[in-house]
Amino acid sequence: MGAPPPTPERVGVFGGTFDPFHNGHLASALAVVDALRLDRLLVMVANEPWQKEGVRTLTPAEDRYAMVEAGTSGHPRLVPCRLEIERGGPSYTVDTLAELRRLGPPSDLYLVVGADVVGDLATWKDEPRLRGMAVLAIVARPGAERVGIPPGWQAVEVPAVPLDISGTDLRRRLEAGEPVEGLVPPAVVRCIRHRGLYATGR
Ligand code: ATP
Ligand code: MG
């Protein structure tokens, strides 16, 4: 008799622009790890978020990655991931999940999204294929309607303390020289100042 097959790891993928990484991201990530008993949650920094292309100027991916590293430090189950940056070009989740399946050991994948994103899923590349690759984990977000489970997906709703924080509001605050303490992990504030991001160095 051989050894029993290893239990697949429970791995979450939390994708985003993270421009900047903030306490809403951190609280959601920790709530998902806890509720779904994940072994790891990959915080996946989009290289080129195709939904945001041409809409505004993005902070360079390496700076966004540095903010994610700073903001997740001290939380061993939150793992910053460079896969989309290394792949280059536009970041499509279906390619990312396929790559994770190809490269890693077998795992149960959870795709983590805030409620504001759920309504857009139908527009994502190869959405019918994507549906079969991961269970969706939906985190409530202030300002986003309660959406329910999108058609064709297997999904769970994860309770989290709702934090009314967004990258859009933070970029405005930073550019206006307003404080962001309490909205962003302290290590991310230091990273922003150190790198002079969002015109804070001017
Ligand atoms: P922007 O305003 O630039 O869109 P954002 O705050 O929405 O920034 P994103 O990088 O777009 O940040 O979001 C990445 C993921 O994090 C998305 O799934 C989004 O729904 C989720 N998210 C962002 N902020 C929150 C929040 N406050 N609570 C719950 N989920 C959030
Ligand atoms: Mg967003």
PDB file of C-alpha atoms and ligand atoms in Angstrom:
ATOM      1  CA  MET A   1       0.000   0.000   0.000  1.00  0.00           C
ATOM      2  CA  GLY A   2       1.417   3.388  -0.957  1.00  0.00           C
ATOM      3  CA  ALA A   3       1.189   6.576   1.062  1.00  0.00           C
ATOM      4  CA  PRO A   4      -2.195   8.304   0.835  1.00  0.00           C
ATOM      5  CA  PRO A   5      -2.265  11.091  -1.750  1.00  0.00           C
ATOM      6  CA  PRO A   6      -1.318  14.449  -0.197  1.00  0.00           C
ATOM      7  CA  THR A   7      -4.223  16.709   0.713  1.00  0.00           C
ATOM      8  CA  PRO A   8      -4.315  19.515  -1.856  1.00  0.00           C
ATOM      9  CA  GLU A   9      -3.292  22.883  -0.481  1.00  0.00           C
ATOM     10  CA  ARG A  10      -6.005  25.489  -0.205  1.00  0.00           C
ATOM     11  CA  VAL A  11      -4.725  28.466  -2.158  1.00  0.00           C
ATOM     12  CA  GLY A  12      -6.413  31.796  -2.776  1.00  0.00           C
ATOM     13  CA  VAL A  13      -5.616  34.270  -5.522  1.00  0.00           C
ATOM     14  CA  PHE A  14      -6.381  37.915  -4.741  1.00  0.00           C
ATOM     15  CA  GLY A  15      -5.677  39.974  -7.819  1.00  0.00           C
ATOM     16  CA  GLY A  16      -5.623  43.717  -8.118  1.00  0.00           C
ATOM     17  CA  THR A  17      -3.844  46.836  -9.154  1.00  0.00           C
ATOM     18  CA  PHE A  18      -3.051  47.708  -5.525  1.00  0.00           C
ATOM     19  CA  ASP A  19      -2.389  51.341  -6.407  1.00  0.00           C
ATOM     20  CA  PRO A  20      -1.853  51.656  -3.447  1.00  0.00           C
ATOM     21  CA  PHE A  21      -2.290  48.529  -1.264  1.00  0.00           C
ATOM     22  CA  HIS A  22      -4.581  49.629   1.601  1.00  0.00           C
ATOM     23  CA  ASN A  23      -6.293  48.447   4.776  1.00  0.00           C
ATOM     24  CA  GLY A  24      -9.411  47.381   2.826  1.00  0.00           C
ATOM     25  CA  HIS A  25      -7.221  44.942   0.874  1.00  0.00           C
ATOM     26  CA  LEU A  26      -5.452  43.770   4.025  1.00  0.00           C
ATOM     27  CA  ALA A  27      -8.649  43.233   6.044  1.00  0.00           C
ATOM     28  CA  SER A  28     -10.317  41.377   3.144  1.00  0.00           C
ATOM     29  CA  ALA A  29      -7.270  39.178   2.617  1.00  0.00           C
ATOM     30  CA  LEU A  30      -7.033  38.231   6.290  1.00  0.00           C
ATOM     31  CA  ALA A  31     -10.791  37.586   6.522  1.00  0.00           C
ATOM     32  CA  VAL A  32     -10.640  35.242   3.517  1.00  0.00           C
ATOM     33  CA  VAL A  33      -7.632  33.303   4.863  1.00  0.00           C
ATOM     34  CA  ASP A  34      -9.465  32.862   8.133  1.00  0.00           C
ATOM     35  CA  ALA A  35     -12.931  32.014   6.794  1.00  0.00           C
ATOM     36  CA  LEU A  36     -11.726  29.585   4.122  1.00  0.00           C
ATOM     37  CA  ARG A  37      -8.812  28.188   6.152  1.00  0.00           C
ATOM     38  CA  LEU A  38      -6.398  28.899   3.316  1.00  0.00           C
ATOM     39  CA  ASP A  39      -2.821  27.690   3.453  1.00  0.00           C
ATOM     40  CA  ARG A  40      -1.761  30.672   1.334  1.00  0.00           C
ATOM     41  CA  LEU A  41      -3.334  33.676  -0.288  1.00  0.00           C
ATOM     42  CA  LEU A  42      -1.369  34.929  -3.281  1.00  0.00           C
ATOM     43  CA  VAL A  43      -1.649  38.693  -3.569  1.00  0.00           C
ATOM     44  CA  MET A  44      -1.331  38.955  -7.331  1.00  0.00           C
ATOM     45  CA  VAL A  45      -0.106  42.301  -8.601  1.00  0.00           C
ATOM     46  CA  ALA A  46      -1.544  42.986 -12.068  1.00  0.00           C
ATOM     47  CA  ASN A  47       1.102  43.913 -14.615  1.00  0.00           C
ATOM     48  CA  GLU A  48      -1.280  45.667 -16.988  1.00  0.00           C
ATOM     49  CA  PRO A  49      -4.793  45.652 -15.608  1.00  0.00           C
ATOM     50  CA  TRP A  50      -6.547  45.708 -18.992  1.00  0.00           C
ATOM     51  CA  GLN A  51      -9.732  47.172 -17.434  1.00  0.00           C
ATOM     52  CA  LYS A  52      -7.784  50.260 -16.354  1.00  0.00           C
ATOM     53  CA  GLU A  53      -5.669  50.736 -19.484  1.00  0.00           C
ATOM     54  CA  GLY A  54      -6.086  54.163 -20.964  1.00  0.00           C
ATOM     55  CA  VAL A  55      -8.333  55.243 -18.107  1.00  0.00           C
ATOM     56  CA  ARG A  56      -5.613  56.691 -15.907  1.00  0.00           C
ATOM     57  CA  THR A  57      -1.852  56.593 -15.428  1.00  0.00           C
ATOM     58  CA  LEU A  58      -0.848  53.649 -13.299  1.00  0.00           C
ATOM     59  CA  THR A  59       1.978  53.526 -10.798  1.00  0.00           C
ATOM     60  CA  PRO A  60       4.723  51.231 -12.202  1.00  0.00           C
ATOM     61  CA  ALA A  61       4.153  47.556 -11.390  1.00  0.00           C
ATOM     62  CA  GLU A  62       7.407  47.285  -9.394  1.00  0.00           C
ATOM     63  CA  ASP A  63       6.331  50.125  -7.094  1.00  0.00           C
ATOM     64  CA  ARG A  64       2.891  48.541  -6.645  1.00  0.00           C
ATOM     65  CA  TYR A  65       4.583  45.219  -5.888  1.00  0.00           C
ATOM     66  CA  ALA A  66       6.832  46.919  -3.289  1.00  0.00           C
ATOM     67  CA  MET A  67       3.722  48.341  -1.586  1.00  0.00           C
ATOM     68  CA  VAL A  68       2.125  44.869  -1.497  1.00  0.00           C
ATOM     69  CA  GLU A  69       5.304  43.412   0.007  1.00  0.00           C
ATOM     70  CA  ALA A  70       5.351  46.145   2.653  1.00  0.00           C
ATOM     71  CA  GLY A  71       1.646  45.810   3.426  1.00  0.00           C
ATOM     72  CA  THR A  72       1.611  42.028   3.776  1.00  0.00           C
ATOM     73  CA  SER A  73       4.814  41.699   5.825  1.00  0.00           C
ATOM     74  CA  GLY A  74       4.177  40.085   9.183  1.00  0.00           C
ATOM     75  CA  HIS A  75       1.305  38.011   7.719  1.00  0.00           C
ATOM     76  CA  PRO A  76       2.938  34.744   6.647  1.00  0.00           C
ATOM     77  CA  ARG A  77      -0.122  33.379   4.834  1.00  0.00           C
ATOM     78  CA  LEU A  78      -0.314  36.446   2.604  1.00  0.00           C
ATOM     79  CA  VAL A  79       2.184  35.914  -0.196  1.00  0.00           C
ATOM     80  CA  PRO A  80       2.951  38.699  -2.690  1.00  0.00           C
ATOM     81  CA  CYS A  81       3.102  37.166  -6.148  1.00  0.00           C
ATOM     82  CA  ARG A  82       5.047  38.374  -9.212  1.00  0.00           C
ATOM     83  CA  LEU A  83       3.620  35.900 -11.720  1.00  0.00           C
ATOM     84  CA  GLU A  84       1.721  38.494 -13.786  1.00  0.00           C
ATOM     85  CA  ILE A  85       4.648  40.936 -13.693  1.00  0.00           C
ATOM     86  CA  GLU A  86       7.059  38.234 -14.898  1.00  0.00           C
ATOM     87  CA  ARG A  87       4.645  37.169 -17.670  1.00  0.00           C
ATOM     88  CA  GLY A  88       4.434  40.770 -18.854  1.00  0.00           C
ATOM     89  CA  GLY A  89       1.739  42.265 -21.078  1.00  0.00           C
ATOM     90  CA  PRO A  90      -1.917  42.478 -20.120  1.00  0.00           C
ATOM     91  CA  SER A  91      -2.884  40.451 -17.057  1.00  0.00           C
ATOM     92  CA  TYR A  92      -5.692  37.997 -17.632  1.00  0.00           C
ATOM     93  CA  THR A  93      -6.810  35.942 -14.647  1.00  0.00           C
ATOM     94  CA  VAL A  94      -7.526  32.876 -16.789  1.00  0.00           C
ATOM     95  CA  ASP A  95      -3.843  32.782 -17.861  1.00  0.00           C
ATOM     96  CA  THR A  96      -2.715  33.245 -14.260  1.00  0.00           C
ATOM     97  CA  LEU A  97      -4.825  30.398 -12.905  1.00  0.00           C
ATOM     98  CA  ALA A  98      -3.730  28.144 -15.776  1.00  0.00           C
ATOM     99  CA  GLU A  99      -0.085  28.946 -14.989  1.00  0.00           C
ATOM    100  CA  LEU A 100      -0.577  28.247 -11.283  1.00  0.00           C
ATOM    101  CA  ARG A 101      -2.139  24.871 -12.109  1.00  0.00           C
ATOM    102  CA  ARG A 102       0.714  24.036 -14.469  1.00  0.00           C
ATOM    103  CA  LEU A 103       3.541  25.125 -12.175  1.00  0.00           C
ATOM    104  CA  GLY A 104       2.367  24.249  -8.701  1.00  0.00           C
ATOM    105  CA  PRO A 105       1.309  21.128  -6.874  1.00  0.00           C
ATOM    106  CA  PRO A 106      -2.404  20.270  -7.147  1.00  0.00           C
ATOM    107  CA  SER A 107      -4.372  22.720  -5.068  1.00  0.00           C
ATOM    108  CA  ASP A 108      -7.922  23.875  -4.460  1.00  0.00           C
ATOM    109  CA  LEU A 109      -8.001  27.392  -5.899  1.00  0.00           C
ATOM    110  CA  TYR A 110     -10.148  30.250  -4.651  1.00  0.00           C
ATOM    111  CA  LEU A 111     -10.441  33.443  -6.649  1.00  0.00           C
ATOM    112  CA  VAL A 112     -10.980  36.364  -4.269  1.00  0.00           C
ATOM    113  CA  VAL A 113     -12.866  39.449  -5.438  1.00  0.00           C
ATOM    114  CA  GLY A 114     -14.558  42.421  -3.831  1.00  0.00           C
ATOM    115  CA  ALA A 115     -18.294  42.721  -4.492  1.00  0.00           C
ATOM    116  CA  ASP A 116     -17.704  45.633  -6.911  1.00  0.00           C
ATOM    117  CA  VAL A 117     -15.880  43.315  -9.303  1.00  0.00           C
ATOM    118  CA  VAL A 118     -18.479  40.548  -9.484  1.00  0.00           C
ATOM    119  CA  GLY A 119     -20.672  42.356 -12.017  1.00  0.00           C
ATOM    120  CA  ASP A 120     -17.697  42.627 -14.429  1.00  0.00           C
ATOM    121  CA  LEU A 121     -16.701  38.966 -14.381  1.00  0.00           C
ATOM    122  CA  ALA A 122     -18.754  38.170 -17.472  1.00  0.00           C
ATOM    123  CA  THR A 123     -16.457  40.493 -19.476  1.00  0.00           C
ATOM    124  CA  TRP A 124     -13.250  38.750 -18.373  1.00  0.00           C
ATOM    125  CA  LYS A 125     -11.197  36.738 -20.876  1.00  0.00           C
ATOM    126  CA  ASP A 126     -12.467  33.152 -21.317  1.00  0.00           C
ATOM    127  CA  GLU A 127     -14.953  33.559 -18.488  1.00  0.00           C
ATOM    128  CA  PRO A 128     -16.671  30.198 -19.118  1.00  0.00           C
ATOM    129  CA  ARG A 129     -13.310  28.435 -18.753  1.00  0.00           C
ATOM    130  CA  LEU A 130     -12.349  30.562 -15.756  1.00  0.00           C
ATOM    131  CA  ARG A 131     -15.525  29.461 -13.927  1.00  0.00           C
ATOM    132  CA  GLY A 132     -14.286  25.899 -13.849  1.00  0.00           C
ATOM    133  CA  MET A 133     -10.834  26.776 -12.521  1.00  0.00           C
ATOM    134  CA  ALA A 134     -11.576  28.227  -9.088  1.00  0.00           C
ATOM    135  CA  VAL A 135     -14.262  28.791  -6.514  1.00  0.00           C
ATOM    136  CA  LEU A 136     -15.108  32.471  -6.236  1.00  0.00           C
ATOM    137  CA  ALA A 137     -14.733  34.075  -2.781  1.00  0.00           C
ATOM    138  CA  ILE A 138     -16.728  37.314  -2.653  1.00  0.00           C
ATOM    139  CA  VAL A 139     -15.944  39.958  -0.022  1.00  0.00           C
ATOM    140  CA  ALA A 140     -18.527  42.666   0.700  1.00  0.00           C
ATOM    141  CA  ARG A 141     -17.452  46.222  -0.037  1.00  0.00           C
ATOM    142  CA  PRO A 142     -19.114  49.464   1.077  1.00  0.00           C
ATOM    143  CA  GLY A 143     -20.772  51.170  -1.870  1.00  0.00           C
ATOM    144  CA  ALA A 144     -21.071  47.907  -3.819  1.00  0.00           C
ATOM    145  CA  GLU A 145     -24.489  46.256  -3.865  1.00  0.00           C
ATOM    146  CA  ARG A 146     -24.874  42.806  -2.397  1.00  0.00           C
ATOM    147  CA  VAL A 147     -24.530  40.899  -5.607  1.00  0.00           C
ATOM    148  CA  GLY A 148     -25.246  37.250  -4.880  1.00  0.00           C
ATOM    149  CA  ILE A 149     -23.572  34.481  -6.793  1.00  0.00           C
ATOM    150  CA  PRO A 150     -22.976  35.151 -10.505  1.00  0.00           C
ATOM    151  CA  PRO A 151     -24.449  32.632 -12.955  1.00  0.00           C
ATOM    152  CA  GLY A 152     -22.378  29.522 -13.595  1.00  0.00           C
ATOM    153  CA  TRP A 153     -19.925  30.088 -10.745  1.00  0.00           C
ATOM    154  CA  GLN A 154     -19.330  28.112  -7.623  1.00  0.00           C
ATOM    155  CA  ALA A 155     -18.985  30.807  -4.979  1.00  0.00           C
ATOM    156  CA  VAL A 156     -18.873  31.608  -1.293  1.00  0.00           C
ATOM    157  CA  GLU A 157     -19.516  34.934   0.369  1.00  0.00           C
ATOM    158  CA  VAL A 158     -16.924  35.829   3.003  1.00  0.00           C
ATOM    159  CA  PRO A 159     -17.981  38.018   5.915  1.00  0.00           C
ATOM    160  CA  ALA A 160     -15.530  40.849   6.597  1.00  0.00           C
ATOM    161  CA  VAL A 161     -15.744  44.126   8.452  1.00  0.00           C
ATOM    162  CA  PRO A 162     -16.603  46.570   5.645  1.00  0.00           C
ATOM    163  CA  LEU A 163     -13.979  49.277   5.244  1.00  0.00           C
ATOM    164  CA  ASP A 164     -14.843  52.231   3.061  1.00  0.00           C
ATOM    165  CA  ILE A 165     -11.352  52.652   1.591  1.00  0.00           C
ATOM    166  CA  SER A 166     -10.415  52.782  -2.085  1.00  0.00           C
ATOM    167  CA  GLY A 167      -7.299  53.298  -4.157  1.00  0.00           C
ATOM    168  CA  THR A 168      -9.060  56.111  -6.007  1.00  0.00           C
ATOM    169  CA  ASP A 169      -9.699  58.087  -2.815  1.00  0.00           C
ATOM    170  CA  LEU A 170      -6.172  57.407  -1.508  1.00  0.00           C
ATOM    171  CA  ARG A 171      -4.502  58.633  -4.701  1.00  0.00           C
ATOM    172  CA  ARG A 172      -6.539  61.826  -4.465  1.00  0.00           C
ATOM    173  CA  ARG A 173      -5.576  62.299  -0.814  1.00  0.00           C
ATOM    174  CA  LEU A 174      -1.895  61.661  -1.429  1.00  0.00           C
ATOM    175  CA  GLU A 175      -1.763  63.995  -4.397  1.00  0.00           C
ATOM    176  CA  ALA A 176      -3.500  66.681  -2.314  1.00  0.00           C
ATOM    177  CA  GLY A 177      -0.977  66.190   0.505  1.00  0.00           C
ATOM    178  CA  GLU A 178      -3.672  64.932   2.895  1.00  0.00           C
ATOM    179  CA  PRO A 179      -2.867  62.290   5.533  1.00  0.00           C
ATOM    180  CA  VAL A 180      -3.580  58.621   4.815  1.00  0.00           C
ATOM    181  CA  GLU A 181      -2.522  57.178   8.159  1.00  0.00           C
ATOM    182  CA  GLY A 182      -5.082  54.650   9.400  1.00  0.00           C
ATOM    183  CA  LEU A 183      -6.212  53.886   5.846  1.00  0.00           C
ATOM    184  CA  VAL A 184      -2.987  52.256   4.676  1.00  0.00           C
ATOM    185  CA  PRO A 185      -0.653  49.933   6.651  1.00  0.00           C
ATOM    186  CA  PRO A 186       2.198  52.002   8.201  1.00  0.00           C
ATOM    187  CA  ALA A 187       4.813  50.094   6.198  1.00  0.00           C
ATOM    188  CA  VAL A 188       2.997  51.092   2.987  1.00  0.00           C
ATOM    189  CA  VAL A 189       2.977  54.752   4.047  1.00  0.00           C
ATOM    190  CA  ARG A 190       6.760  54.498   4.533  1.00  0.00           C
ATOM    191  CA  CYS A 191       7.163  52.794   1.138  1.00  0.00           C
ATOM    192  CA  ILE A 192       5.149  55.566  -0.559  1.00  0.00           C
ATOM    193  CA  ARG A 193       7.228  58.318   1.077  1.00  0.00           C
ATOM    194  CA  HIS A 194      10.516  56.518   0.499  1.00  0.00           C
ATOM    195  CA  ARG A 195       9.807  56.013  -3.225  1.00  0.00           C
ATOM    196  CA  GLY A 196       8.191  59.419  -3.626  1.00  0.00           C
ATOM    197  CA  LEU A 197       5.032  57.877  -5.128  1.00  0.00           C
ATOM    198  CA  TYR A 198       1.869  59.860  -5.908  1.00  0.00           C
ATOM    199  CA  ALA A 199       3.866  63.057  -6.172  1.00  0.00           C
ATOM    200  CA  THR A 200       4.602  62.882  -2.422  1.00  0.00           C
ATOM    201  CA  GLY A 201       8.265  63.555  -3.191  1.00  0.00           C
ATOM    202  CA  ARG A 202       7.544  66.884  -4.840  1.00  0.00           C
TER     203      ARG A 202
HETATM  204  P1  ATP B   1      -9.269  51.638  -7.385  1.00  0.00           P
HETATM  205  O1  ATP B   1     -10.119  52.646  -6.682  1.00  0.00           O
HETATM  206  O2  ATP B   1      -8.049  52.198  -8.026  1.00  0.00           O
HETATM  207  O3  ATP B   1     -10.043  50.713  -8.295  1.00  0.00           O
HETATM  208  P2  ATP B   1      -9.357  49.636  -5.289  1.00  0.00           P
HETATM  209  O4  ATP B   1      -9.351  50.129  -3.901  1.00  0.00           O
HETATM  210  O5  ATP B   1     -10.667  49.212  -5.897  1.00  0.00           O
HETATM  211  O6  ATP B   1      -8.645  50.733  -6.194  1.00  0.00           O
HETATM  212  P3  ATP B   1      -8.130  47.403  -6.610  1.00  0.00           P
HETATM  213  O7  ATP B   1      -6.684  47.138  -6.749  1.00  0.00           O
HETATM  214  O8  ATP B   1      -8.907  47.876  -7.790  1.00  0.00           O
HETATM  215  O9  ATP B   1      -8.308  48.458  -5.389  1.00  0.00           O
HETATM  216  O10 ATP B   1      -8.865  46.131  -6.011  1.00  0.00           O
HETATM  217  C1  ATP B   1      -8.311  44.843  -5.929  1.00  0.00           C
HETATM  218  C2  ATP B   1      -9.337  43.921  -5.279  1.00  0.00           C
HETATM  219  O11 ATP B   1      -9.574  44.346  -3.931  1.00  0.00           O
HETATM  220  C3  ATP B   1     -10.712  43.941  -5.972  1.00  0.00           C
HETATM  221  O12 ATP B   1     -11.243  42.618  -5.939  1.00  0.00           O
HETATM  222  C4  ATP B   1     -11.525  44.861  -5.083  1.00  0.00           C
HETATM  223  O13 ATP B   1     -12.908  44.589  -5.143  1.00  0.00           O
HETATM  224  C5  ATP B   1     -10.964  44.522  -3.715  1.00  0.00           C
HETATM  225  N1  ATP B   1     -11.105  45.634  -2.761  1.00  0.00           N
HETATM  226  C6  ATP B   1     -10.547  46.859  -2.862  1.00  0.00           C
HETATM  227  N2  ATP B   1     -10.874  47.639  -1.802  1.00  0.00           N
HETATM  228  C7  ATP B   1     -11.682  46.883  -1.014  1.00  0.00           C
HETATM  229  C8  ATP B   1     -12.370  47.141   0.226  1.00  0.00           C
HETATM  230  N3  ATP B   1     -12.296  48.323   0.840  1.00  0.00           N
HETATM  231  N4  ATP B   1     -13.099  46.136   0.742  1.00  0.00           N
HETATM  232  C9  ATP B   1     -13.200  44.941   0.097  1.00  0.00           C
HETATM  233  N5  ATP B   1     -12.574  44.632  -1.073  1.00  0.00           N
HETATM  234  C10 ATP B   1     -11.829  45.593  -1.623  1.00  0.00           C
HETATM  235 MG    MG B   2     -10.877  48.814  -7.952  1.00  0.00          MG
END
